[in-house]
PDB file of C-alpha atoms in Angstrom:
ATOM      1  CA  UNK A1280     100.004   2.798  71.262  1.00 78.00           C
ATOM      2  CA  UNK A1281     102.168   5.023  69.260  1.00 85.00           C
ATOM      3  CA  UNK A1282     100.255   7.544  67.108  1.00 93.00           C
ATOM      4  CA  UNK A1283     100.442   7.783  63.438  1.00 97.00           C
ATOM      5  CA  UNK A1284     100.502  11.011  61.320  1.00 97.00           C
ATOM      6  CA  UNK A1285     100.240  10.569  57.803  1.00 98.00           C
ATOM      7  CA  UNK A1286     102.670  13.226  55.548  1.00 98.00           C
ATOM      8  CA  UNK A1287     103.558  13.887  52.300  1.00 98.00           C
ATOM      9  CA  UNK A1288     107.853  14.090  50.978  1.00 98.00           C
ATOM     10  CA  UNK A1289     108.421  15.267  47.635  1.00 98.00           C
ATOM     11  CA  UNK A1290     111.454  13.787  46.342  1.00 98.00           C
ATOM     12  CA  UNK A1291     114.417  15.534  44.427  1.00 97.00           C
ATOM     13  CA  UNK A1292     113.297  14.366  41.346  1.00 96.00           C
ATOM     14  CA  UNK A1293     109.667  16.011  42.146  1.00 97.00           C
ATOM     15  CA  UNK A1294     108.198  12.798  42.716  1.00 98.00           C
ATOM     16  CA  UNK A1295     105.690  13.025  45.537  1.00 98.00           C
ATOM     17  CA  UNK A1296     104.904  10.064  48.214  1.00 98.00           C
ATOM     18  CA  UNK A1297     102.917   9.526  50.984  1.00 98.00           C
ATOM     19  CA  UNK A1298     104.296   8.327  53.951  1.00 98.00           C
ATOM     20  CA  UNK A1299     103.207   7.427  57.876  1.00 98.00           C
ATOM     21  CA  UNK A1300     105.435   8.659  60.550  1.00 98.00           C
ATOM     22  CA  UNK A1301     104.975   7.104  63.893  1.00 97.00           C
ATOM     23  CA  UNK A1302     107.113   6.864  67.248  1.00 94.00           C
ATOM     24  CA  UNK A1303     109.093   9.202  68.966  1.00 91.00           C
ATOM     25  CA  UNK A1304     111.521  12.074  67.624  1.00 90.00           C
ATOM     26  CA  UNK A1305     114.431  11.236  69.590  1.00 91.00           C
ATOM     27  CA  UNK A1306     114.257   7.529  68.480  1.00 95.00           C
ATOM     28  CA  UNK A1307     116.224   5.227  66.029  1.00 96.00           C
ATOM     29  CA  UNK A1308     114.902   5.983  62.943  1.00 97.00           C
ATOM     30  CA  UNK A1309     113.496   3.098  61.295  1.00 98.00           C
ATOM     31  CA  UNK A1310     112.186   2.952  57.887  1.00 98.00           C
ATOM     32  CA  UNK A1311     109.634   0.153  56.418  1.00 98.00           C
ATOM     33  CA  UNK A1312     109.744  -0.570  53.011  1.00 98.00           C
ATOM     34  CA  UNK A1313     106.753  -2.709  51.904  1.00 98.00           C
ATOM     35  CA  UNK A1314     106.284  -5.171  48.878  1.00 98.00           C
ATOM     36  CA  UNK A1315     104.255  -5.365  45.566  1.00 98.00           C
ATOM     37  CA  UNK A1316     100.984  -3.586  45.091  1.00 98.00           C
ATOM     38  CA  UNK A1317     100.777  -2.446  49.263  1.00 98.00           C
ATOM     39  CA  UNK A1318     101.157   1.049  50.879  1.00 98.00           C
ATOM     40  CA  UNK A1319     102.391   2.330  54.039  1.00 98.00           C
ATOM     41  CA  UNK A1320      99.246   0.802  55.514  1.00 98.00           C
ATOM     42  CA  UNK A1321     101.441  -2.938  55.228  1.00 98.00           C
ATOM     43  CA  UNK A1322     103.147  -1.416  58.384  1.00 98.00           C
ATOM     44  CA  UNK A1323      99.856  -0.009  60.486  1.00 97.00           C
ATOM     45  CA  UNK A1324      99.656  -3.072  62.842  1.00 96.00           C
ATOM     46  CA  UNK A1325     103.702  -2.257  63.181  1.00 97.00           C
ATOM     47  CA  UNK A1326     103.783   1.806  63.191  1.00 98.00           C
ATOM     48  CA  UNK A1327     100.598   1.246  66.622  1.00 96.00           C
ATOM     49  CA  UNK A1328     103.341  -0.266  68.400  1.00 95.00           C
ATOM     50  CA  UNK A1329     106.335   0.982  68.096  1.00 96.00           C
ATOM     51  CA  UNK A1330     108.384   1.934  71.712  1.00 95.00           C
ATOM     52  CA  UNK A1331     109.838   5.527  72.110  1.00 91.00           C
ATOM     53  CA  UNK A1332     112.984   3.748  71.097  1.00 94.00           C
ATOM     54  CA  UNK A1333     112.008   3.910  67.516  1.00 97.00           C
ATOM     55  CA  UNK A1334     111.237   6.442  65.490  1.00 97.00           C
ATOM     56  CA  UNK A1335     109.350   4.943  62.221  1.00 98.00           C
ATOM     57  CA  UNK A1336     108.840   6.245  58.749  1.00 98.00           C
ATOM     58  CA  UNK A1337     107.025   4.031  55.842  1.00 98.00           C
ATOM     59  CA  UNK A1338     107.039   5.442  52.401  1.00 98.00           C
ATOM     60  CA  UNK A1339     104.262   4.382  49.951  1.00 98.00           C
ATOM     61  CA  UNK A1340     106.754   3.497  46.741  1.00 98.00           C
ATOM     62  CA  UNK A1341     105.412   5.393  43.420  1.00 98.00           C
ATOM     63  CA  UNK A1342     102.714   3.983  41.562  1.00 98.00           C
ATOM     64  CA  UNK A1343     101.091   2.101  44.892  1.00 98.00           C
ATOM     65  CA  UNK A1344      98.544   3.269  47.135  1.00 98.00           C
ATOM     66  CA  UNK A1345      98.028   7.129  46.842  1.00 98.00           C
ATOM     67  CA  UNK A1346     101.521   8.164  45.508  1.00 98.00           C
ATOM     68  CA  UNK A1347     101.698   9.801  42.202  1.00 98.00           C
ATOM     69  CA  UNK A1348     101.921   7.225  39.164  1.00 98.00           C
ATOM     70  CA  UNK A1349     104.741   8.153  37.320  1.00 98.00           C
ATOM     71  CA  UNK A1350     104.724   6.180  33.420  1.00 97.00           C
ATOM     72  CA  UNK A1351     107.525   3.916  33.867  1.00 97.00           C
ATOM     73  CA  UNK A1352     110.181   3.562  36.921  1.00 98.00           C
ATOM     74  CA  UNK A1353     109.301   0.335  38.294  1.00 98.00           C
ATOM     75  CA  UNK A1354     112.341  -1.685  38.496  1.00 98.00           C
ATOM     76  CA  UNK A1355     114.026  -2.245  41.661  1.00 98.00           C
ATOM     77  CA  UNK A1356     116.658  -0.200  41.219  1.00 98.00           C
ATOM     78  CA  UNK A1357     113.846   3.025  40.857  1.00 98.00           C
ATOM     79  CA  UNK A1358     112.328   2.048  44.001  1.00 98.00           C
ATOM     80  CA  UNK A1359     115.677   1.824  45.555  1.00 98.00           C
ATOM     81  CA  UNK A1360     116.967   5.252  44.316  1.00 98.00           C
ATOM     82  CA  UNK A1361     113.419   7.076  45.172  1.00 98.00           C
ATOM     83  CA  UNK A1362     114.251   5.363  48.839  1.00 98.00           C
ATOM     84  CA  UNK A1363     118.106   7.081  49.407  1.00 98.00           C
ATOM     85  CA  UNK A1364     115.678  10.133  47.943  1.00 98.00           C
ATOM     86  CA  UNK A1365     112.997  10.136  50.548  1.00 98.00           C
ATOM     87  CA  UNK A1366     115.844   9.449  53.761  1.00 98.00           C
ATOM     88  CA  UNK A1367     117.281  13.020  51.944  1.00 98.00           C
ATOM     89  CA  UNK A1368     113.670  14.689  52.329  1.00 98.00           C
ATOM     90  CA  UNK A1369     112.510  13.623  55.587  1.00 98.00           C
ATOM     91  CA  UNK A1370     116.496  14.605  56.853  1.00 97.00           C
ATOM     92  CA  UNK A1371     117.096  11.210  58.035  1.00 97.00           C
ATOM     93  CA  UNK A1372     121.014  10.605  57.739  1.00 96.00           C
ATOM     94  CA  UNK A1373     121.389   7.076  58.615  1.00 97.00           C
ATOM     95  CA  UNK A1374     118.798   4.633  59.397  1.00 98.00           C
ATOM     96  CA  UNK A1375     117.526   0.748  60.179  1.00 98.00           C
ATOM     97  CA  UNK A1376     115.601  -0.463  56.818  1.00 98.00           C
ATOM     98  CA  UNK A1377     112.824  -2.690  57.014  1.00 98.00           C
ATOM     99  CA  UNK A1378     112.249  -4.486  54.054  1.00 98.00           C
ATOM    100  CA  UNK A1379     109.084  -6.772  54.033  1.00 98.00           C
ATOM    101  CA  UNK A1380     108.882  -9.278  50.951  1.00 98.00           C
ATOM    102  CA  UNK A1381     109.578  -7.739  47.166  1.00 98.00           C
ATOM    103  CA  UNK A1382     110.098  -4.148  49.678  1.00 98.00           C
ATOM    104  CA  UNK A1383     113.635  -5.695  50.986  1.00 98.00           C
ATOM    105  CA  UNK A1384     115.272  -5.703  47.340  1.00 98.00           C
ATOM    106  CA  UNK A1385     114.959  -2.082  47.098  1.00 98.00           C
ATOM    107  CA  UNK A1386     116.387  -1.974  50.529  1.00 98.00           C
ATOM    108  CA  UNK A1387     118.963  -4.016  49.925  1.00 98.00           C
ATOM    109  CA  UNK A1388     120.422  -2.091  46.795  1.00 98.00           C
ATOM    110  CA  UNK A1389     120.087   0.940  49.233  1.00 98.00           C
ATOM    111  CA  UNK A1390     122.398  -0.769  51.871  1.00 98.00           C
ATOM    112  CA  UNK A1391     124.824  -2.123  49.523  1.00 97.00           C
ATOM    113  CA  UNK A1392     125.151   1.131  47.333  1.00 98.00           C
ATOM    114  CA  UNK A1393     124.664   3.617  50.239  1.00 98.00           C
ATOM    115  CA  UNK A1394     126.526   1.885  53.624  1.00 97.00           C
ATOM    116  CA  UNK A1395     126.523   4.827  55.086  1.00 97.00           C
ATOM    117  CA  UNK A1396     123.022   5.400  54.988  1.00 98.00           C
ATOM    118  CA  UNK A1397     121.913   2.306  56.563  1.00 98.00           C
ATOM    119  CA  UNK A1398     122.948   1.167  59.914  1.00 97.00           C
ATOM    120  CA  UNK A1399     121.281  -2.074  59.441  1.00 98.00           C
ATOM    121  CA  UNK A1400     119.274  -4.053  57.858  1.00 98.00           C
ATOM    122  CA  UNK A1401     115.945  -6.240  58.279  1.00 98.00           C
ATOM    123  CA  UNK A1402     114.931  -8.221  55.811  1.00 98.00           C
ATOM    124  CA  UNK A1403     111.209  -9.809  56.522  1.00 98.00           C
ATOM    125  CA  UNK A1404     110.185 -12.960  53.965  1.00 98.00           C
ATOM    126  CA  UNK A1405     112.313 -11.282  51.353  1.00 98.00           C
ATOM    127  CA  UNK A1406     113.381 -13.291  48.310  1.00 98.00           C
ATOM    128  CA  UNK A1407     117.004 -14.395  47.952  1.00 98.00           C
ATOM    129  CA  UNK A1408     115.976 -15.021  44.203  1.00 98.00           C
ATOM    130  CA  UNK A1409     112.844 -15.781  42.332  1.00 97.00           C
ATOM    131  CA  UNK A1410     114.400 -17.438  39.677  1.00 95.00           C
ATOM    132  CA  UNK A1411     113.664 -20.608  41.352  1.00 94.00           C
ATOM    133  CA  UNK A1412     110.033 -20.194  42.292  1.00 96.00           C
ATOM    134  CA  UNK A1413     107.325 -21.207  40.255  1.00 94.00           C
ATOM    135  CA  UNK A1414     104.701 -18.998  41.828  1.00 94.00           C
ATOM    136  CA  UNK A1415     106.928 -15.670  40.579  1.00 96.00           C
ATOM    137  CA  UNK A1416     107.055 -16.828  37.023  1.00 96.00           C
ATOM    138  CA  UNK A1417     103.347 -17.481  37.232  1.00 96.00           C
ATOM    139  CA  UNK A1418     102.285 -14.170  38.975  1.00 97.00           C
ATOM    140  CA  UNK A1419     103.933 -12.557  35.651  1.00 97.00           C
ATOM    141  CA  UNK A1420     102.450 -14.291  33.128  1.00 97.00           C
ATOM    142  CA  UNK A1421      98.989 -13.445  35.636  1.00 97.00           C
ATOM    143  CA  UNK A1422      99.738  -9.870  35.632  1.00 98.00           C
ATOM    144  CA  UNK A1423     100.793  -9.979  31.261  1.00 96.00           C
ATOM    145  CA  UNK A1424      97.104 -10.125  30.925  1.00 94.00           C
ATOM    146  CA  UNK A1425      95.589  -7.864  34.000  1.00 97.00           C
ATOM    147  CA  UNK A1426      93.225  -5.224  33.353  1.00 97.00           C
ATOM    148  CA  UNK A1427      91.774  -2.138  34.905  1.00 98.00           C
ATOM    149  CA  UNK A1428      89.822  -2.156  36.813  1.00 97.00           C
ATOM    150  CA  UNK A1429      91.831  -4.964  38.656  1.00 98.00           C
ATOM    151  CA  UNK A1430      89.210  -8.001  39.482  1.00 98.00           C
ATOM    152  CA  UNK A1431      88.805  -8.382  43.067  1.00 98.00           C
ATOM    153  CA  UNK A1432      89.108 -11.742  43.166  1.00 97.00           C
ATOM    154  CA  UNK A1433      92.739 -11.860  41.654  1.00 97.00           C
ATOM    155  CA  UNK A1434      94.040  -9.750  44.713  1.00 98.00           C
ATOM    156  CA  UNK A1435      92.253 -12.140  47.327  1.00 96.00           C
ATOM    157  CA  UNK A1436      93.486 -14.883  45.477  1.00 95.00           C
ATOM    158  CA  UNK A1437      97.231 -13.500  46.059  1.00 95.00           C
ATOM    159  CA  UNK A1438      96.801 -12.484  49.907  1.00 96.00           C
ATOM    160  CA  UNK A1439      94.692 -15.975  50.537  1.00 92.00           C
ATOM    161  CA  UNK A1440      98.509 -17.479  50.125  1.00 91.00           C
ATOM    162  CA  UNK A1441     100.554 -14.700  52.285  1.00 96.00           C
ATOM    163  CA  UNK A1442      99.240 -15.576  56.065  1.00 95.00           C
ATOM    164  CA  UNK A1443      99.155 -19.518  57.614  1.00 94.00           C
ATOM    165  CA  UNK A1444      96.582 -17.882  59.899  1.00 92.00           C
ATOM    166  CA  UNK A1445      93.620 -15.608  59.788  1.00 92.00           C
ATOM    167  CA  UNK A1446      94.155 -12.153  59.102  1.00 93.00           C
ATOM    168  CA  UNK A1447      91.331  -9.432  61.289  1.00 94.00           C
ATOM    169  CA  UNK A1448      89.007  -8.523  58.941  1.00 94.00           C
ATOM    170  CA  UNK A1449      89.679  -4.780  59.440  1.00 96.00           C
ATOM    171  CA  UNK A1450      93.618  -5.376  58.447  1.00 96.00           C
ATOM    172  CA  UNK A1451      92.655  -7.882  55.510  1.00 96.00           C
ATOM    173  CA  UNK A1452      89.586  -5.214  53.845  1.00 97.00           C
ATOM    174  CA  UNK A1453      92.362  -2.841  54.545  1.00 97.00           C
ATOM    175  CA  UNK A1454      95.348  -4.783  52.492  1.00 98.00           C
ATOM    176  CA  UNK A1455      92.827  -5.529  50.176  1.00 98.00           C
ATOM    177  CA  UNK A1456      91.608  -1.961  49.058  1.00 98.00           C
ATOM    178  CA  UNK A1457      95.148  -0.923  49.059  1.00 98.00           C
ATOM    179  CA  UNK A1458      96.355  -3.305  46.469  1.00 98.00           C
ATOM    180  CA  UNK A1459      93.507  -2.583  44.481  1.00 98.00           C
ATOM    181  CA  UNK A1460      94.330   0.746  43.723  1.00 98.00           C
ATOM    182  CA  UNK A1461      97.490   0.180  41.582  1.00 98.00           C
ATOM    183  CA  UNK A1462      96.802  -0.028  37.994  1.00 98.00           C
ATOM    184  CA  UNK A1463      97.403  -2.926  36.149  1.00 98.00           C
ATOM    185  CA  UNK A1464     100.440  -1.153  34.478  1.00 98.00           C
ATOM    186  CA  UNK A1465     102.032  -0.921  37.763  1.00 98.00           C
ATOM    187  CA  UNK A1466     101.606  -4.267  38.472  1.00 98.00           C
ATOM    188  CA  UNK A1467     103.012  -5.691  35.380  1.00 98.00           C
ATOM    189  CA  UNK A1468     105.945  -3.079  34.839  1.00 98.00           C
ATOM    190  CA  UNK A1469     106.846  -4.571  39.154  1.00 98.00           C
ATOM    191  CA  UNK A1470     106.681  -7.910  38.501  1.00 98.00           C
ATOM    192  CA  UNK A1471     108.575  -7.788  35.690  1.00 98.00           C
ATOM    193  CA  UNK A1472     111.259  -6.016  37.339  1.00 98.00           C
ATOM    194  CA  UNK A1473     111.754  -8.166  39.931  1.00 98.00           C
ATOM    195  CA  UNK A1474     111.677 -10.757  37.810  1.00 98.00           C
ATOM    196  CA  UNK A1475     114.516  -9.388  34.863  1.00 97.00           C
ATOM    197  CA  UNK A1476     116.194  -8.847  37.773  1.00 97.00           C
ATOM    198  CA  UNK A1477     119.251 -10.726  39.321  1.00 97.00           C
ATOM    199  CA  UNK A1478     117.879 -10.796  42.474  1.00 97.00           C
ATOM    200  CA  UNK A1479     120.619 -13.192  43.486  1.00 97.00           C
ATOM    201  CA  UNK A1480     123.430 -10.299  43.005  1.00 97.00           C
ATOM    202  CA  UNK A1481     121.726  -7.445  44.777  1.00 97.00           C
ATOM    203  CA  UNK A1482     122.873  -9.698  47.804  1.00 97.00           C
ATOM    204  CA  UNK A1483     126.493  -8.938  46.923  1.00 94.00           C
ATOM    205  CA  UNK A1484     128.432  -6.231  48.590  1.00 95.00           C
ATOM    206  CA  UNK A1485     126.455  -5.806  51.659  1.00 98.00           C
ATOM    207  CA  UNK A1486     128.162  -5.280  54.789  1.00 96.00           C
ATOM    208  CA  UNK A1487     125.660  -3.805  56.978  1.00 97.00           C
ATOM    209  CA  UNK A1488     124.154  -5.708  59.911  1.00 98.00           C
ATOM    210  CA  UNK A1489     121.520  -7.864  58.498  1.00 98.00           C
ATOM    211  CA  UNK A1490     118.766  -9.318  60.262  1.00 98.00           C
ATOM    212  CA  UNK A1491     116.522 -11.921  58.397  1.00 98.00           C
ATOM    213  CA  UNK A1492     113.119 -13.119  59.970  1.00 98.00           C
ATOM    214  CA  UNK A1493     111.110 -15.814  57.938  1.00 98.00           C
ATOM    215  CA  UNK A1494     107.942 -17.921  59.043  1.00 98.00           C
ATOM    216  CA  UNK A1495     108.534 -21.624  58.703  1.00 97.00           C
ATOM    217  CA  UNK A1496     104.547 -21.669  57.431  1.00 97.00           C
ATOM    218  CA  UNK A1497     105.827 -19.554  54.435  1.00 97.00           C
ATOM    219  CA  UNK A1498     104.763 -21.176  51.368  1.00 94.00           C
ATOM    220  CA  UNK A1499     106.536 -18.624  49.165  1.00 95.00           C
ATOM    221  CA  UNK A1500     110.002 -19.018  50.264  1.00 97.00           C
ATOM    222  CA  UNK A1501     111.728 -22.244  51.261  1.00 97.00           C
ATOM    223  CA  UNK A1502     114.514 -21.592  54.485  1.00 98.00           C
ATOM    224  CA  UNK A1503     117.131 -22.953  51.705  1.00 98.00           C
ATOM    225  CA  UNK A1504     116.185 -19.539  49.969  1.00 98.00           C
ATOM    226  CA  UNK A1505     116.796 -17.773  53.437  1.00 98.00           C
ATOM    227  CA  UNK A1506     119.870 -19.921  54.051  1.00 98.00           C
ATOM    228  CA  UNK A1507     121.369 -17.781  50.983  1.00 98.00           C
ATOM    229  CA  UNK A1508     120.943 -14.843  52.174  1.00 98.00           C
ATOM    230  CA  UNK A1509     122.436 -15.454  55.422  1.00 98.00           C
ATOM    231  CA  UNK A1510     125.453 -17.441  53.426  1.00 97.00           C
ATOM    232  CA  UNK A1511     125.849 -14.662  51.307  1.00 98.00           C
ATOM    233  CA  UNK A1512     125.798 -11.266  53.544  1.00 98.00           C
ATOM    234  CA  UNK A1513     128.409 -11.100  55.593  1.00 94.00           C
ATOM    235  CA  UNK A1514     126.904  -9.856  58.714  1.00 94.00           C
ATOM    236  CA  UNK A1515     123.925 -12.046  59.159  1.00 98.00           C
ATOM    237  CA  UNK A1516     121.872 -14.150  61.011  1.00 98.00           C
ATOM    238  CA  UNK A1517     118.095 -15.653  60.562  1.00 98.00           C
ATOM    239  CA  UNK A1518     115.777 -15.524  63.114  1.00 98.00           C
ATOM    240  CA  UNK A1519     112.808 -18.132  62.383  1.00 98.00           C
ATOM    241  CA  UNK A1520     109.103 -17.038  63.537  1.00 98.00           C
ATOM    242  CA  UNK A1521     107.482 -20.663  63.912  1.00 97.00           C
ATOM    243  CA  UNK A1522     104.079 -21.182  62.386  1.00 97.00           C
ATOM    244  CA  UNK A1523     104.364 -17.906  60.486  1.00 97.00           C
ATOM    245  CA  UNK A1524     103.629 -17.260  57.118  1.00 97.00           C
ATOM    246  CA  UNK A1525     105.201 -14.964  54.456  1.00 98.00           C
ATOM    247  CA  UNK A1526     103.748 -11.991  55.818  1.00 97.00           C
ATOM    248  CA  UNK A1527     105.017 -12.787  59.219  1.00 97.00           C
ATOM    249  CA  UNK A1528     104.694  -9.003  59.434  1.00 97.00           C
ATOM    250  CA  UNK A1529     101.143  -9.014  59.751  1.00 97.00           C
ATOM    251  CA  UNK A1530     100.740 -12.087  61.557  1.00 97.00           C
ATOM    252  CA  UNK A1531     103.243 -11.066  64.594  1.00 97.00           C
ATOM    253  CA  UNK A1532     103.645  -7.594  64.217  1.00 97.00           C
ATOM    254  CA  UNK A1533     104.211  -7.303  68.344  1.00 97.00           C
ATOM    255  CA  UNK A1534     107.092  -9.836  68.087  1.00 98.00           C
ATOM    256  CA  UNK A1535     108.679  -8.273  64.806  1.00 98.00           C
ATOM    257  CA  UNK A1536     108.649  -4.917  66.474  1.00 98.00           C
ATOM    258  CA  UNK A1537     110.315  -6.343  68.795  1.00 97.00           C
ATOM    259  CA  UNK A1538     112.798  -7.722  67.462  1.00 98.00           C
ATOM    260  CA  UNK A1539     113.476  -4.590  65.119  1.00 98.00           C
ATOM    261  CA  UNK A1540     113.492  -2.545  68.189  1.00 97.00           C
ATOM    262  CA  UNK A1541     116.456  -4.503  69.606  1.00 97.00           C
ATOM    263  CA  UNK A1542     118.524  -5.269  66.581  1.00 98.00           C
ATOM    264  CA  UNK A1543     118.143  -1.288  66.053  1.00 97.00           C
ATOM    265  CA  UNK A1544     119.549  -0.647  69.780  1.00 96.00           C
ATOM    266  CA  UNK A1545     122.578  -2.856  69.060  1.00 96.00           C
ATOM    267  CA  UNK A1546     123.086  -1.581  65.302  1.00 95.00           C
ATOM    268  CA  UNK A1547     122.886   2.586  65.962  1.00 84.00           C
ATOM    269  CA  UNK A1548     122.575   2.932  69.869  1.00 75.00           C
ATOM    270  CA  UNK A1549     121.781   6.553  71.577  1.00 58.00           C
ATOM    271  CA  UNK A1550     124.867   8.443  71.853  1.00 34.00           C
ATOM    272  CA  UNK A1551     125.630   9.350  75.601  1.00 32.00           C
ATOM    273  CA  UNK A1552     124.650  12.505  75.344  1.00 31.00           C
ATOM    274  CA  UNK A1553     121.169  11.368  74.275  1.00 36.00           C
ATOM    275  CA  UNK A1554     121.867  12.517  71.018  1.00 42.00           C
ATOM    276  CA  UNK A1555     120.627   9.561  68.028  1.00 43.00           C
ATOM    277  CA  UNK A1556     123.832   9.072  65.434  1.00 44.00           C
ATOM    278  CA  UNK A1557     120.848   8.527  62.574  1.00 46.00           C
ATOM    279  CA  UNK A1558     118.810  11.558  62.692  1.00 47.00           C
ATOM    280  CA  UNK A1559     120.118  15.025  61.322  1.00 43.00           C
ATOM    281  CA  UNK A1560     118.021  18.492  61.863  1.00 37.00           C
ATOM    282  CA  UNK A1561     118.663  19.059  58.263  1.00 36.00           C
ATOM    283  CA  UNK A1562     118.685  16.845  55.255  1.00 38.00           C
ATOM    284  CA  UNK A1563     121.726  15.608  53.931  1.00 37.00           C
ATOM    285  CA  UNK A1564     123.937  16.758  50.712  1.00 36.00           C
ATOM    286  CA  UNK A1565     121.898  16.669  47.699  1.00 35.00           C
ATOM    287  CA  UNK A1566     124.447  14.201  46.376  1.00 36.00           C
ATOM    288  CA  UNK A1567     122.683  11.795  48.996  1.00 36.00           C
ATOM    289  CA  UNK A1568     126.218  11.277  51.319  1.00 31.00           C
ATOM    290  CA  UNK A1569     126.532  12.152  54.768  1.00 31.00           C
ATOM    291  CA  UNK A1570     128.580  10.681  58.016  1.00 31.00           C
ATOM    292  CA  UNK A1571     130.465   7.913  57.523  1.00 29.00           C
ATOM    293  CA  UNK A1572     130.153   4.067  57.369  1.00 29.00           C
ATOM    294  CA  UNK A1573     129.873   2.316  60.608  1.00 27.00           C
TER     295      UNK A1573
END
């Protein structure tokens, strides 16, 4: 079991976020990106198990969990700048990005803006659009009239349709307290970003090594959705987890971390003189550029 220490990063623009660190210094770094109203606890049953291959960082994005709560910023594109941001603080120069459900658009504007920051890409029940799906345009006009304190039962509601099987209670109380922390500002200001978004054209311009893993059991997103993405990056390939649900993430975390863990190895392998091509003793340039694309 790989041990977790939990850190703080404060960003150039003086933004402040949590994150976990987990893994081995010499590894592939690896960072997790998680989805709408979660933390960096999304990735706890993943961070336990990672090999001394990996090296893995998961940010909690502003306005979630226990980062700071700035007044607006909520759009994908300010989750995906504070992301190139936090690779600067924690001096990572080039890494894998994880991107688990609404998490993997802000990843994916990082890997098509910054190439050379990403090495590759792993995209885990992410959305090729949501102008298609019912359930988005009804979560926002849900979250129009949220409250604080959020109700309870309007979070279990949402995570009773993530998993086709049971989640441990510990992980699902967990989840569930997480979530419940964001204000209902957050919420509405990130669901409405993703949805005025053209989530369709943040697939563009990619040419990183993608990796896409969806659960058949996902009653979010249809395979014709994850069919587009692989049609539309140049460099991928889907990988289906069969009787998974959206969070396939939580469901088979040993399997995904698996599979990360070799898609890493091919996409930034150790250098022969053990040296890892991602990781730099210093941050990078504050203009957020460093190495080269692969």
């Amino acid at each position: 079991m790989s041990t977790i220490a939990v850190k703080a990063a404060r960003l150039r623009s003086g933004l402040v976020l949590p994150y976990a660190e987990a893994g081995y210094p010499e590894g592939v770094p690896v960072v997790f990106v998680h989805g709408l109203a979660d933390s960096w606890w999304a990735f706890e049953p993943l961070l336990r198990q990672l090999p001394a291959a990996l090296h893995g960082y998961a940010p909690t994005q502003r306005g979630h969990g226990d980062a700071e709560r700035p007044p607006d910023g909520y759009a994908p594109e300010d989750f995906a700048g504070d992301l190139v941001e936090f690779l600067d603080a924690v001096g990572v120069r080039r890494a894998v990005l994880v991107g688990a459900s609404s998490g993997g658009v802000a990843a994916r504007l990082v890997a098509g803006s910054h190439p050379d920051r990403v090495a590759g890409l792993v995209l885990a029940g992410v959305p090729a659009t949501l102008a298609d799906k019912p359930g988005a345009a009804a979560l926002g006009e849900k979250v129009k009239n949220l409250a604080d304190p959020v109700p309870r039962a309007f979070v279990e509601e949402l995570l009773g349709g993530l998993t086709d099987r049971p989640l441990g209670r510990g992980l699902l109380a967990t989840i569930t307290e997480e979530k419940l922390k964001v204000p209902a500002r957050v919420w509405r200001d990130t669901v409405r970003g993703l949805l005025e978004t053209d989530l369709a054209a943040t697939l563009r311009g990619i040419l990183v090594p993608t990796l896409v893993l969806w659960g058949d059991a996902d009653s979010v997103l249809p395979r014709a959705d994850q069919q587009r993405i692989v049609d539309t990056v140049f460099d991928a390939r889907l990988v289906v987890y069969e009787g998974a649900g959206h969070a396939l993430y939580w469901e088979e975390p040993e399997r995904l971390v698996q599979d990360i863990a070799a898609f890493a190895a091919a996409v930034l392998p150790d250098r022969p003189d053990g040296d890892v091509p991602g990781r730099a003793g210093t941050p990078p340039p504050p203009d957020g550029r460093a190495g080269s694309p692969r």
